Amino acid sequence: MTSFMLPATQQYLVERGAEVIRLENSSQKLRTRHDNTSKEPHTCRHCQTITIDLRRSGERIRLDYDIGKAIAAAQEGCPLYQVVVDIAAKGKATEGKGRDENFDNYRDLVLSYTFNIREETQSSSSATLRFSVLGQLDDGSEKRVTGGLVSGPLFYDNTASDIIARPYESDFTSRASVQFAKNCLRLCQSEHTDCRSPAFHSLDEPERIKPDHIPSRLLRITNEAGGLGVELVGKDSYNELDTHLVSKQGYAILSYCWGGPQPIELTRSNVHKLSSGIPASSLPRTIRDAVWYTSAIDIEYLWVDALCIFQDDVHDKVLEISRMAEYYTESTVTICAASAVRCSEGFLQPRQEVPSAYSIGPIQLQAITTSGAKGYIQVMEENDSELRPYDEYNRKRPEEPTTLRGWTLQESLLSRRILIFSSSRLVFTCAVSNATCGGPAIKPIDRVTSSYTSPVIGIHTLSGLRFYPVRIIWQKVVEEYTTRQLSFSPDKLPAVSAMASVVTAMAKERGQSITYLAGLIMDMEDDFEWRAQLLWMSCVVDDMREVGPRGPSWTWSSLDGPIMIWGWSQPRDWDESNETRLLDHSVRLQSNVAPFGEVLDGSIRVRARSRALDTIMDNVKLVRKRKWKLERFYPETCTILLSPDTKEREQIINRALQGQHFVALLELVPYSARQTSPAGLIITRSSSDKDSYVRLGMFEYERRDLKHIDHKEPEAEQILRASLFTDSPFQDVTLE
């Protein structure tokens, strides 16, 4: 922000004997000291001179304060006038930067605001307040110089009939919270075709669940004189599961963090006890809260993995995990205990509103309703990490514990509706819309078709992702999934297996020939796509870990840590006649019941060209960190970028660069004049089989940034890239 002094401001301040004010210092000082909440909003003698007349929606209304008074009010600590000053300063700072406005061209400057009420269906923000700086011309006319928006005001008291927004509900067990959840579910079930099961798609009929998709076991919630209780019903229990009844009534499903061993699990030894019924008070708090809320929203049945899968029966676990896609996609609603780190914490505790949730306000202003009655409003701007994108470079995650766990990703993606109990608010999201219990969107607001996010980053349904190409869907899933953690290393593929089964089925419906290989979705009929699946890379080498023998080296599932898939698409000059081919593949599963589950080992055989790394010593650079897929590292020359998978594999590559170990580059994507290429895998001989190889990383021959040379690559550099494998014969290579 640039400091400035306008004629009107200077005159006003001289009269008060003040010095020239540096607005940016004022702004920074003010931002660090506000402590307002919706229960204790800011009010002062300055902002209380403003009365918002809801009858004048859309009109531009002049403020009584000029620039000088606004600066003085901001210096006295009024955040509303600080916003006005910031807007004016921002406008001054942009003079001469593509704008024809200049503050010195105006006889005087006038401050104004415009208040707009919107229809509920038009925007998630039901009302907005915009401040403007107007310049007065010599002929008395006015021209808008600059302006800024303060979004998301909260309205209540007797202005509630005009505006739907409310403060966020902090008590998740209140009547308002429960009614919010019921209303969202009812609206979604009655109006959203995309949230219906394909077998019961018509909105003319009540929602139903396919009987053969109902879980093998459920908890039936009882409510007797002694309080809430649960009893196990279904397969291998002592109670029959009425699938016809559940098909009509539906069931809820819990997504949560275990956080360690469960104090009570379903086993062969206690199945009789759970079938006979136990009080909800004996359950871990998170599960107990889920029982309470499921009952409160009038659902009788609940699925909880710890209590509905035999935890001491490997065969039952494998079988039930293979059906999770059906369970989550068919459930009436998923209850996401997002804020609980472990099952003993619970998620229904009242939330505490904190001032840091707001970048502006809340500021209380006087108001006049459309009926002429007096009331008040609150103006605020949220500063919530839930609403900001996370740092992709460092993979910093929001603080919701479930967004850090591997299993919970597919649980949310496969759900059709989710009630998210976050650290700050109750959120509803489905395949079509989002809503929050309080705030500007207290009723479900439809997203644009291609959107899929919710107000809680990392927790959302598949929704708009369904319309993306299959490879993009899986790419987004894998890149998000690998940022998350698992307590048990062999769960790497099982924890995303349900999502894998859905994506491959989606590909089949689109006529694609997909083969699932240990976490890779290979389109065998697309000559480019199977290569791109093998071209994944580590985001930060130091964060990657090899965790025992867990599948073949050529798949990301053999490692722990965040990865990204090579971002280039098929070149426009792609030649399908090139001789590189995927000749054969094999994967040995832990169980044939779970084709998307745990893998013991596997191999692929490709026909491709290769070249020993120690024969390519020029223009070779190791890359240990990646910010984004198409990041350019060396814009001044074409460079072969080597991206090791792990620190251990990096050491082997370094030894090869010193001539102490054999490492080769295996070409998968040949040279293209139009993009970074060639590209492929970095490989070395297997220690267990001298005729096989293992992956160490991936390479790409990056062309220089053409923006610096009139968008034309020098011919000499084209020749360098094109000739990298010219003298290398095609050969069959087996990768373990």
XYZ file of C-alpha atoms in Angstrom:
736
model
C 0.000 0.000 0.000
C 1.327 3.450 -0.915
C 1.080 6.442 1.436
C -0.548 9.542 0.007
C -2.006 12.880 0.986
C -5.031 14.301 -0.792
C -5.876 18.008 -0.708
C -9.030 17.483 1.345
C -7.196 15.181 3.725
C -4.274 17.540 4.150
C -6.502 20.515 4.908
C -8.480 18.516 7.449
C -5.386 17.220 9.209
C -3.637 20.595 9.292
C -6.644 22.030 11.072
C -6.239 19.279 13.699
C -2.476 19.835 13.901
C -1.728 16.293 12.776
C 1.275 15.069 10.863
C 1.167 13.363 7.485
C -0.227 9.878 8.038
C 1.267 6.771 6.464
C -1.842 4.727 5.829
C -0.081 1.408 5.456
C 1.359 1.656 8.991
C -2.052 2.601 10.331
C -3.616 -0.383 8.615
C -1.053 -2.870 9.925
C -1.290 -1.562 13.482
C -5.083 -1.780 13.485
C -5.249 -5.271 12.015
C -3.309 -6.772 14.910
C -5.469 -5.562 17.774
C -9.137 -6.206 17.037
C -10.880 -8.781 19.239
C -14.471 -8.726 18.035
C -16.917 -11.603 17.606
C -20.572 -11.795 16.602
C -21.488 -11.780 20.299
C -19.264 -8.764 20.970
C -19.167 -6.775 17.704
C -17.308 -3.524 17.275
C -19.244 -0.310 17.796
C -17.908 3.239 18.126
C -19.054 6.827 17.719
C -17.776 6.901 14.151
C -19.449 3.883 12.575
C -22.641 4.491 14.554
C -23.248 7.584 12.435
C -24.058 5.198 9.567
C -27.566 3.774 9.249
C -28.112 1.172 6.527
C -31.551 1.617 5.024
C -32.584 -1.727 3.540
C -35.282 0.034 1.524
C -32.561 1.690 -0.566
C -30.876 -1.479 -1.819
C -28.738 -0.781 -4.873
C -28.555 2.991 -4.339
C -25.234 4.799 -3.908
C -25.348 6.730 -0.626
C -22.828 9.347 0.478
C -21.124 9.065 3.851
C -21.098 12.048 6.173
C -17.315 11.656 6.609
C -14.785 12.946 4.096
C -11.330 11.401 3.587
C -9.812 13.353 6.452
C -12.459 12.300 8.953
C -12.229 8.717 7.730
C -8.472 8.675 8.388
C -8.986 10.142 11.845
C -11.680 7.537 12.628
C -9.396 4.742 11.445
C -6.607 6.074 13.657
C -8.970 5.958 16.617
C -9.540 2.261 15.933
C -12.703 2.085 13.824
C -12.276 -0.978 11.556
C -15.061 0.117 9.238
C -13.361 3.388 8.391
C -10.063 1.544 8.186
C -11.630 -0.431 5.328
C -12.650 2.837 3.659
C -9.129 4.246 4.051
C -7.585 1.030 2.687
C -9.821 1.211 -0.375
C -8.855 4.829 -0.994
C -5.160 4.053 -0.515
C -5.392 1.115 -2.892
C -6.964 3.366 -5.496
C -4.164 5.922 -5.083
C -1.517 3.206 -5.347
C -2.837 2.077 -8.742
C -2.517 5.511 -10.371
C -0.570 5.256 -13.595
C -0.937 1.476 -13.758
C -3.360 1.088 -16.613
C -5.912 3.463 -15.049
C -6.863 6.860 -16.418
C -8.049 8.096 -13.059
C -5.781 10.408 -11.100
C -6.822 11.770 -7.734
C -5.313 15.146 -8.565
C -7.745 15.506 -11.487
C -10.704 15.918 -9.131
C -11.865 18.993 -7.267
C -12.768 16.890 -4.241
C -13.244 13.289 -3.212
C -16.441 11.880 -1.724
C -16.939 8.612 0.149
C -20.023 6.515 -0.492
C -21.427 3.034 -0.033
C -23.853 0.772 -1.867
C -25.839 -1.890 -0.097
C -27.374 -4.769 -2.045
C -29.843 -7.441 -0.986
C -29.839 -10.482 -3.253
C -32.311 -13.243 -3.780
C -31.329 -16.415 -1.905
C -30.979 -18.405 -5.121
C -28.659 -15.928 -6.797
C -25.665 -15.977 -4.509
C -24.261 -17.606 -1.409
C -23.859 -14.088 -0.033
C -27.353 -12.784 0.638
C -26.233 -9.184 1.120
C -23.168 -7.111 0.320
C -21.797 -3.739 1.320
C -19.496 -1.916 -1.110
C -17.601 1.311 -0.374
C -16.500 3.674 -3.155
C -14.394 6.779 -3.570
C -16.090 9.285 -5.898
C -14.232 12.089 -7.613
C -16.041 15.430 -8.058
C -15.433 17.109 -11.411
C -15.474 20.834 -12.041
C -18.972 20.670 -13.511
C -20.285 19.161 -10.258
C -20.674 15.648 -11.600
C -19.145 12.652 -9.836
C -17.159 9.698 -11.128
C -16.297 6.498 -9.274
C -12.526 6.358 -8.784
C -12.116 3.151 -6.828
C -14.097 0.810 -4.661
C -13.978 -2.348 -2.599
C -16.320 -5.006 -1.316
C -16.995 -6.039 2.256
C -18.754 -9.359 1.803
C -20.683 -11.688 4.062
C -22.557 -9.399 6.461
C -24.635 -11.112 9.143
C -28.175 -9.954 9.811
C -30.476 -10.718 12.679
C -32.805 -9.074 15.235
C -35.806 -7.581 13.408
C -33.910 -7.375 10.091
C -34.190 -11.170 9.861
C -37.227 -10.967 7.603
C -35.120 -9.244 4.923
C -31.848 -11.236 5.024
C -31.347 -14.964 5.594
C -27.756 -14.850 6.919
C -27.194 -15.544 10.634
C -24.218 -15.917 12.972
C -22.726 -19.409 12.911
C -24.404 -21.820 15.316
C -21.851 -22.863 17.957
C -23.987 -25.534 19.674
C -24.204 -28.561 17.394
C -26.825 -30.218 19.598
C -29.177 -27.227 19.563
C -32.611 -27.392 18.022
C -31.418 -25.020 15.280
C -28.478 -27.285 14.350
C -30.599 -30.422 14.210
C -33.293 -28.662 12.197
C -30.653 -27.340 9.793
C -29.449 -30.904 9.165
C -33.000 -32.195 8.674
C -33.887 -29.380 6.295
C -30.778 -29.919 4.165
C -31.375 -33.671 3.940
C -35.049 -33.208 3.095
C -34.317 -30.649 0.373
C -31.559 -32.762 -1.163
C -33.671 -35.920 -1.181
C -36.620 -34.166 -2.769
C -34.868 -31.900 -5.298
C -31.441 -33.283 -6.270
C -31.562 -35.950 -8.951
C -27.748 -36.160 -8.968
C -27.787 -37.211 -5.306
C -30.107 -40.141 -5.974
C -29.108 -43.757 -6.531
C -29.195 -44.573 -10.271
C -31.686 -47.361 -9.512
C -34.126 -44.849 -7.956
C -33.383 -41.708 -9.947
C -36.868 -40.236 -10.237
C -37.833 -37.454 -7.836
C -41.453 -38.558 -8.176
C -40.753 -41.505 -5.875
C -39.347 -41.651 -2.319
C -35.626 -42.281 -2.088
C -34.691 -45.957 -1.868
C -31.493 -47.953 -1.396
C -30.740 -51.024 -3.463
C -31.181 -53.974 -1.050
C -28.013 -55.714 -2.260
C -26.000 -52.549 -1.486
C -27.092 -52.411 2.148
C -24.197 -53.238 4.527
C -23.862 -56.773 5.848
C -24.320 -55.419 9.368
C -25.685 -52.242 10.919
C -26.222 -50.795 14.355
C -29.905 -50.354 15.146
C -30.434 -47.430 17.493
C -32.826 -48.045 20.376
C -34.358 -45.394 22.594
C -35.811 -46.745 25.789
C -36.295 -45.484 29.317
C -32.628 -45.997 30.098
C -31.552 -43.818 27.173
C -30.057 -44.467 23.766
C -28.562 -47.834 22.940
C -27.379 -49.850 19.937
C -27.733 -53.455 18.885
C -25.925 -55.217 16.056
C -28.128 -56.587 13.288
C -27.268 -58.525 10.158
C -24.861 -61.204 8.983
C -23.358 -63.418 11.721
C -25.183 -61.506 14.455
C -28.126 -62.787 16.451
C -30.555 -60.316 14.852
C -31.983 -60.354 11.358
C -31.431 -57.281 9.204
C -34.668 -56.163 7.566
C -33.230 -55.011 4.229
C -36.674 -54.026 2.944
C -37.117 -51.644 5.894
C -33.590 -50.213 5.609
C -34.093 -49.749 1.857
C -36.984 -47.393 2.630
C -35.666 -45.728 5.812
C -31.992 -45.446 4.891
C -28.967 -45.464 7.172
C -26.205 -43.094 8.271
C -22.507 -43.871 8.106
C -19.681 -42.509 10.277
C -16.390 -41.138 8.921
C -13.908 -40.497 11.728
C -10.356 -40.914 12.997
C -9.701 -43.994 15.084
C -6.646 -42.380 16.696
C -5.311 -45.699 17.934
C -6.827 -48.954 19.218
C -10.580 -48.864 19.758
C -11.840 -49.542 23.303
C -14.658 -51.613 21.836
C -14.573 -53.491 18.524
C -16.664 -56.198 16.938
C -15.012 -59.584 17.423
C -16.178 -63.164 17.245
C -16.104 -63.302 21.035
C -18.337 -60.286 21.731
C -20.800 -60.542 18.825
C -23.464 -61.952 21.165
C -23.077 -59.015 23.561
C -23.368 -56.447 20.776
C -26.340 -58.305 19.292
C -28.093 -58.215 22.660
C -27.656 -54.455 22.830
C -25.407 -52.103 24.773
C -26.038 -48.567 26.064
C -24.671 -45.774 23.890
C -23.004 -44.377 27.001
C -20.558 -47.319 26.917
C -19.266 -46.383 23.463
C -16.293 -44.127 22.695
C -17.432 -40.526 22.636
C -17.190 -40.008 18.860
C -19.340 -43.073 18.171
C -21.693 -42.083 21.000
C -22.098 -38.622 19.445
C -22.797 -40.229 16.065
C -25.514 -42.391 17.641
C -27.100 -39.336 19.249
C -27.072 -37.261 16.057
C -28.308 -40.103 13.865
C -31.254 -40.539 16.207
C -31.828 -36.764 16.362
C -32.234 -36.547 12.567
C -34.703 -39.459 12.664
C -32.516 -42.194 11.193
C -32.671 -45.581 12.921
C -29.612 -47.352 11.487
C -25.901 -46.467 11.636
C -22.782 -48.081 10.122
C -19.494 -47.795 12.030
C -16.535 -49.773 10.732
C -15.158 -50.752 14.155
C -18.510 -52.215 15.222
C -19.803 -53.567 11.908
C -16.697 -55.399 10.630
C -15.167 -58.315 12.540
C -11.809 -56.865 13.519
C -10.343 -60.292 14.349
C -11.365 -61.916 11.070
C -9.063 -61.150 8.115
C -11.444 -62.659 5.570
C -14.364 -60.550 6.805
C -12.249 -57.387 6.773
C -11.109 -57.964 3.192
C -14.666 -58.736 2.069
C -16.221 -55.723 3.828
C -13.532 -53.307 2.656
C -14.183 -54.465 -0.919
C -17.831 -53.359 -0.469
C -17.143 -49.917 0.995
C -17.927 -48.191 -2.299
C -21.476 -49.548 -2.096
C -21.840 -48.646 1.576
C -20.813 -44.996 1.224
C -22.480 -44.270 -2.109
C -25.811 -45.677 -0.913
C -25.899 -44.282 2.637
C -28.498 -41.607 3.332
C -25.858 -39.345 4.867
C -22.266 -39.519 6.042
C -21.599 -38.054 9.463
C -18.044 -36.691 9.330
C -16.452 -36.163 12.753
C -13.917 -33.821 11.146
C -12.716 -32.118 14.338
C -11.967 -35.242 16.418
C -8.385 -36.537 16.473
C -9.396 -39.821 18.106
C -12.549 -41.769 18.841
C -12.511 -40.756 22.516
C -12.855 -37.013 21.775
C -16.338 -36.659 20.314
C -17.457 -33.925 17.931
C -20.588 -32.331 19.422
C -18.907 -30.050 21.949
C -19.918 -26.355 21.639
C -17.537 -24.353 19.430
C -15.829 -21.214 20.651
C -15.966 -18.238 18.320
C -12.551 -16.580 18.018
C -11.716 -13.076 16.722
C -9.070 -14.514 14.376
C -11.929 -15.978 12.303
C -12.491 -12.480 10.879
C -10.267 -10.203 8.843
C -12.846 -7.414 9.201
C -15.272 -6.965 12.065
C -17.803 -8.055 13.025
C -18.972 -4.432 13.074
C -22.464 -3.593 14.268
C -24.331 -0.901 12.327
C -27.787 0.558 12.730
C -30.319 -0.456 10.115
C -33.861 0.240 8.946
C -35.785 -2.740 7.595
C -37.881 -2.753 4.439
C -40.930 -2.370 6.676
C -39.460 0.760 8.269
C -38.612 -0.787 11.642
C -35.298 -0.082 13.359
C -32.779 -2.862 13.810
C -29.111 -3.557 13.347
C -26.763 -5.573 11.170
C -23.260 -6.951 11.472
C -20.736 -6.449 8.712
C -17.781 -8.803 8.599
C -15.304 -10.585 6.356
C -14.221 -14.095 7.192
C -10.573 -15.004 7.566
C -10.999 -18.744 7.833
C -8.407 -21.325 6.771
C -11.330 -23.493 5.720
C -12.017 -21.021 2.906
C -8.444 -20.582 1.681
C -6.525 -22.977 -0.566
C -3.805 -24.890 1.215
C -0.150 -24.351 0.433
C 0.465 -26.801 -2.431
C 4.220 -26.490 -2.239
C 4.589 -27.492 1.410
C 1.377 -29.533 1.424
C 0.170 -27.694 4.515
C -3.223 -29.000 5.449
C -6.134 -27.396 7.242
C -6.420 -28.369 10.857
C -9.340 -30.761 10.550
C -7.936 -34.128 11.695
C -9.906 -36.251 9.235
C -8.287 -34.417 6.300
C -4.934 -35.800 7.417
C -5.967 -39.458 7.345
C -5.841 -41.685 4.284
C -9.021 -43.727 4.797
C -11.275 -40.695 5.132
C -10.608 -39.358 1.615
C -12.601 -42.030 -0.196
C -15.219 -41.965 2.561
C -16.086 -38.376 1.687
C -15.618 -38.665 -2.090
C -17.968 -41.648 -2.307
C -20.674 -40.092 -0.134
C -23.665 -38.414 -1.726
C -24.355 -36.221 1.307
C -22.102 -35.243 4.212
C -22.742 -33.463 7.489
C -19.312 -32.082 8.411
C -18.731 -31.270 12.083
C -15.682 -29.058 11.650
C -13.719 -27.183 14.300
C -15.729 -24.014 13.723
C -19.091 -24.834 12.147
C -21.578 -27.405 10.960
C -21.498 -27.819 7.165
C -23.744 -29.696 4.755
C -22.414 -30.702 1.353
C -23.760 -32.998 -1.329
C -23.217 -33.737 -5.010
C -24.986 -30.489 -5.928
C -24.759 -27.869 -3.179
C -23.219 -26.534 0.036
C -24.715 -24.953 3.157
C -23.554 -23.916 6.619
C -25.456 -23.684 9.888
C -25.181 -19.917 10.064
C -23.270 -17.563 7.808
C -24.406 -16.379 4.376
C -25.573 -19.788 3.055
C -27.933 -21.308 5.615
C -29.780 -23.150 2.851
C -28.123 -25.377 0.223
C -26.705 -23.222 -2.576
C -25.968 -24.994 -5.875
C -22.355 -25.041 -7.054
C -21.384 -24.622 -10.687
C -21.447 -27.951 -12.529
C -17.686 -28.548 -12.593
C -17.102 -27.541 -8.962
C -16.669 -30.121 -6.234
C -15.294 -28.341 -3.156
C -17.090 -27.696 0.124
C -16.499 -24.978 2.759
C -14.134 -27.441 4.484
C -11.084 -28.088 2.325
C -10.367 -31.775 1.866
C -13.892 -32.964 2.692
C -16.297 -33.123 -0.227
C -18.225 -35.534 -2.422
C -17.163 -36.590 -5.903
C -19.808 -34.168 -7.291
C -18.375 -32.074 -10.144
C -15.319 -34.307 -10.486
C -17.570 -36.886 -12.138
C -17.569 -34.782 -15.301
C -13.767 -34.769 -15.636
C -11.802 -37.275 -17.744
C -11.135 -40.460 -15.777
C -7.377 -39.883 -15.741
C -7.876 -36.402 -14.228
C -10.224 -37.757 -11.557
C -7.720 -40.402 -10.550
C -4.839 -37.941 -10.703
C -6.597 -35.582 -8.283
C -7.471 -38.476 -5.976
C -3.924 -39.848 -5.895
C -2.248 -36.468 -5.429
C -4.546 -35.659 -2.519
C -4.410 -39.167 -1.044
C -0.607 -39.310 -0.930
C -0.496 -36.180 1.267
C -2.392 -38.106 3.943
C -1.188 -40.569 6.545
C -1.942 -44.160 7.430
C -1.341 -45.908 10.735
C -0.837 -49.301 9.089
C 1.489 -49.389 6.062
C -0.199 -52.303 4.211
C -3.385 -50.170 4.025
C -1.849 -48.009 1.273
C -3.979 -49.531 -1.502
C -6.941 -50.863 0.524
C -7.592 -47.358 1.929
C -8.267 -46.049 -1.594
C -9.585 -49.287 -3.107
C -13.258 -48.283 -3.012
C -12.472 -45.131 -4.955
C -10.405 -47.140 -7.425
C -13.320 -49.493 -8.051
C -15.659 -46.566 -8.726
C -13.247 -44.822 -11.119
C -12.573 -47.982 -13.117
C -16.327 -48.659 -13.349
C -16.787 -45.071 -14.525
C -14.161 -45.631 -17.222
C -15.910 -48.795 -18.373
C -19.196 -46.900 -18.688
C -17.365 -44.425 -20.943
C -16.072 -47.204 -23.165
C -12.471 -47.095 -21.937
C -10.352 -50.224 -21.542
C -8.849 -49.703 -18.080
C -6.486 -52.057 -16.271
C -5.827 -51.351 -12.594
C -2.223 -52.091 -11.638
C -1.286 -51.507 -7.986
C -2.597 -47.923 -7.879
C -2.144 -47.032 -11.558
C -5.121 -46.775 -13.910
C -3.757 -47.865 -17.278
C -5.720 -47.257 -20.454
C -4.241 -49.994 -22.619
C -5.856 -48.653 -25.783
C -4.431 -45.157 -25.370
C -0.819 -45.145 -26.507
C 0.027 -42.058 -24.426
C -1.963 -42.478 -21.221
C -0.338 -45.680 -19.931
C 3.036 -43.920 -20.138
C 1.756 -40.863 -18.259
C 0.541 -43.107 -15.412
C 4.107 -44.341 -14.888
C 5.460 -40.766 -14.870
C 4.793 -39.732 -11.292
C 7.309 -37.850 -9.175
C 7.979 -37.052 -5.532
C 7.040 -33.540 -4.402
C 9.768 -33.295 -1.753
C 12.410 -36.027 -1.744
C 13.129 -35.622 1.982
C 9.471 -36.369 2.779
C 9.398 -39.693 0.942
C 9.843 -43.042 2.675
C 10.222 -46.604 1.493
C 8.161 -48.760 3.832
C 9.174 -52.365 3.445
C 8.238 -54.601 0.521
C 4.899 -53.077 -0.462
C 4.380 -53.604 -4.137
C 6.560 -52.931 -7.185
C 8.908 -49.952 -7.457
C 7.143 -48.502 -10.521
C 3.982 -47.527 -8.596
C 3.563 -44.661 -6.140
C 1.959 -47.090 -3.671
C 5.429 -48.491 -2.881
C 6.268 -45.221 -1.077
C 4.857 -42.986 1.619
C 4.742 -39.270 0.898
C 3.142 -36.739 -1.474
C 3.557 -37.295 -5.203
C 2.363 -35.582 -8.338
C 1.685 -37.046 -11.751
C 3.501 -35.614 -14.778
C 1.407 -32.732 -15.995
C 1.979 -32.743 -19.750
C -0.822 -33.944 -21.991
C -0.396 -35.807 -25.272
C 1.557 -33.606 -27.738
C -0.266 -32.426 -30.829
C 2.512 -33.937 -32.941
C 2.245 -37.327 -31.202
C 3.277 -40.227 -33.424
C 1.513 -43.461 -32.435
C 3.810 -45.407 -34.712
C 6.725 -45.050 -32.285
C 7.977 -48.438 -31.166
C 7.686 -47.954 -27.395
C 5.164 -50.474 -26.086
C 3.821 -51.929 -22.855
C 4.298 -55.631 -23.606
C 3.175 -57.371 -20.444
C 2.151 -56.794 -16.841
C 1.385 -58.878 -13.776
C 0.359 -58.168 -10.201
C 0.072 -60.662 -7.345
C -2.755 -59.750 -4.959
C -2.986 -60.439 -1.257
C -6.549 -61.656 -1.867
C -8.444 -62.283 -5.096
C -11.589 -61.084 -3.307
C -10.085 -57.598 -3.313
C -8.794 -56.797 -6.844
C -8.135 -53.187 -5.799
C -6.585 -54.135 -2.465
C -3.158 -55.008 -1.112
C -0.475 -56.085 -3.602
C 2.396 -58.440 -2.814
C 4.493 -57.830 -5.909
C 4.244 -57.167 -9.619
C 6.133 -56.441 -12.803
C 5.745 -54.718 -16.155
C 7.659 -55.361 -19.368
C 8.148 -52.522 -21.833
C 9.906 -52.173 -25.174
C 11.779 -48.886 -25.108
C 15.108 -47.171 -25.658
C 17.498 -46.553 -22.778
C 20.794 -44.819 -22.202
C 23.328 -45.090 -19.389
C 23.322 -41.987 -17.207
C 27.132 -41.741 -17.070
C 27.126 -41.104 -20.842
C 25.018 -37.950 -20.357
C 27.028 -35.643 -18.130
C 26.076 -32.242 -19.604
C 22.959 -30.263 -18.697
C 21.889 -32.754 -16.009
C 20.320 -31.447 -12.782
C 18.821 -33.159 -9.739
C 15.429 -31.784 -8.586
C 14.529 -32.420 -4.956
C 11.414 -30.254 -4.624
C 8.444 -29.627 -6.873
C 6.048 -26.696 -6.495
C 3.769 -27.571 -9.391
C 3.695 -30.009 -12.270
C 4.868 -27.783 -15.104
C 7.335 -25.748 -13.058
C 10.355 -24.554 -15.042
C 13.738 -24.818 -13.310
C 16.353 -23.699 -15.822
C 14.860 -21.204 -18.297
C 18.199 -20.257 -19.888
C 18.997 -23.641 -21.436
C 17.464 -27.042 -22.081
C 18.162 -29.332 -19.134
C 17.647 -32.994 -18.201
C 15.854 -32.938 -14.858
C 16.341 -35.985 -12.634
C 13.641 -36.384 -9.962
C 14.621 -39.079 -7.423
C 11.843 -40.915 -5.582
C 13.565 -41.010 -2.178
C 16.796 -39.962 -0.469
C 18.087 -43.529 -0.761
C 17.390 -43.634 -4.495
C 18.948 -40.187 -4.854
C 22.203 -41.524 -3.405
C 22.290 -44.258 -6.058
C 21.747 -41.663 -8.803
C 24.554 -39.502 -7.411
C 26.908 -42.475 -7.416
C 25.977 -43.118 -11.048
C 26.779 -39.489 -11.932
C 30.243 -40.127 -10.457
C 30.652 -43.303 -12.506
C 30.353 -45.614 -9.476
C 27.031 -47.344 -10.246
C 24.995 -48.307 -13.284
C 21.860 -46.223 -13.761
C 19.975 -45.712 -17.020
C 17.273 -43.427 -18.416
C 14.371 -45.385 -19.927
C 12.518 -43.357 -22.572
C 8.712 -43.575 -22.389
C 7.683 -40.291 -24.044
C 9.824 -39.534 -27.109
C 10.947 -36.124 -28.274
C 8.302 -33.571 -29.199
C 9.178 -30.127 -30.482
C 6.134 -28.669 -28.722
C 6.804 -29.555 -25.060
C 9.219 -30.836 -22.453
C 10.506 -34.193 -23.713
C 11.840 -36.859 -23.903
C 10.619 -38.151 -20.534
C 10.738 -41.488 -18.779
C 12.036 -43.466 -15.813
C 15.370 -43.591 -14.034
C 16.196 -47.268 -13.493
C 18.904 -49.544 -12.125
C 19.398 -53.302 -12.027
C 17.411 -55.249 -9.467
C 19.388 -56.771 -6.603
C 17.181 -59.880 -6.709
C 17.134 -60.546 -10.456
C 19.974 -59.484 -12.761
C 17.619 -59.518 -15.755
C 15.171 -57.054 -14.158
C 15.275 -53.413 -13.148
C 13.783 -51.215 -10.439
C 12.696 -47.613 -10.604
C 14.731 -44.854 -8.912
C 12.777 -41.833 -10.156
C 11.725 -40.093 -13.355
C 13.434 -37.752 -15.792
C 12.307 -35.127 -18.293
C 14.293 -33.109 -20.793
C 13.090 -29.589 -20.117
C 13.314 -27.103 -22.917
C 14.235 -23.556 -22.002
C 11.576 -20.948 -21.203
C 10.765 -19.690 -24.681
C 9.371 -16.400 -23.400
C 12.961 -15.188 -23.130
C 13.756 -15.952 -26.765
C 10.678 -14.864 -28.708
C 8.912 -18.218 -28.182
C 11.231 -20.093 -30.542
C 13.560 -22.819 -29.347
C 17.076 -22.614 -30.816
C 17.721 -25.304 -33.410
C 20.809 -26.532 -31.558
C 18.748 -27.221 -28.446
C 16.069 -28.996 -30.447
C 18.761 -31.272 -31.824
C 20.084 -31.963 -28.329
C 16.674 -33.081 -27.098
C 15.768 -34.996 -30.259
C 19.076 -36.908 -30.336
C 19.175 -38.030 -26.693
C 18.165 -41.615 -27.579
C 18.919 -41.623 -31.328
C 21.769 -44.115 -31.040
C 19.964 -46.321 -28.502
C 18.277 -49.494 -29.819
C 14.848 -50.610 -28.645
C 14.979 -53.422 -26.106
C 12.637 -55.289 -23.778
C 12.979 -54.169 -20.155
C 11.301 -55.798 -17.146
C 10.613 -53.569 -14.141
C 9.908 -54.965 -10.693
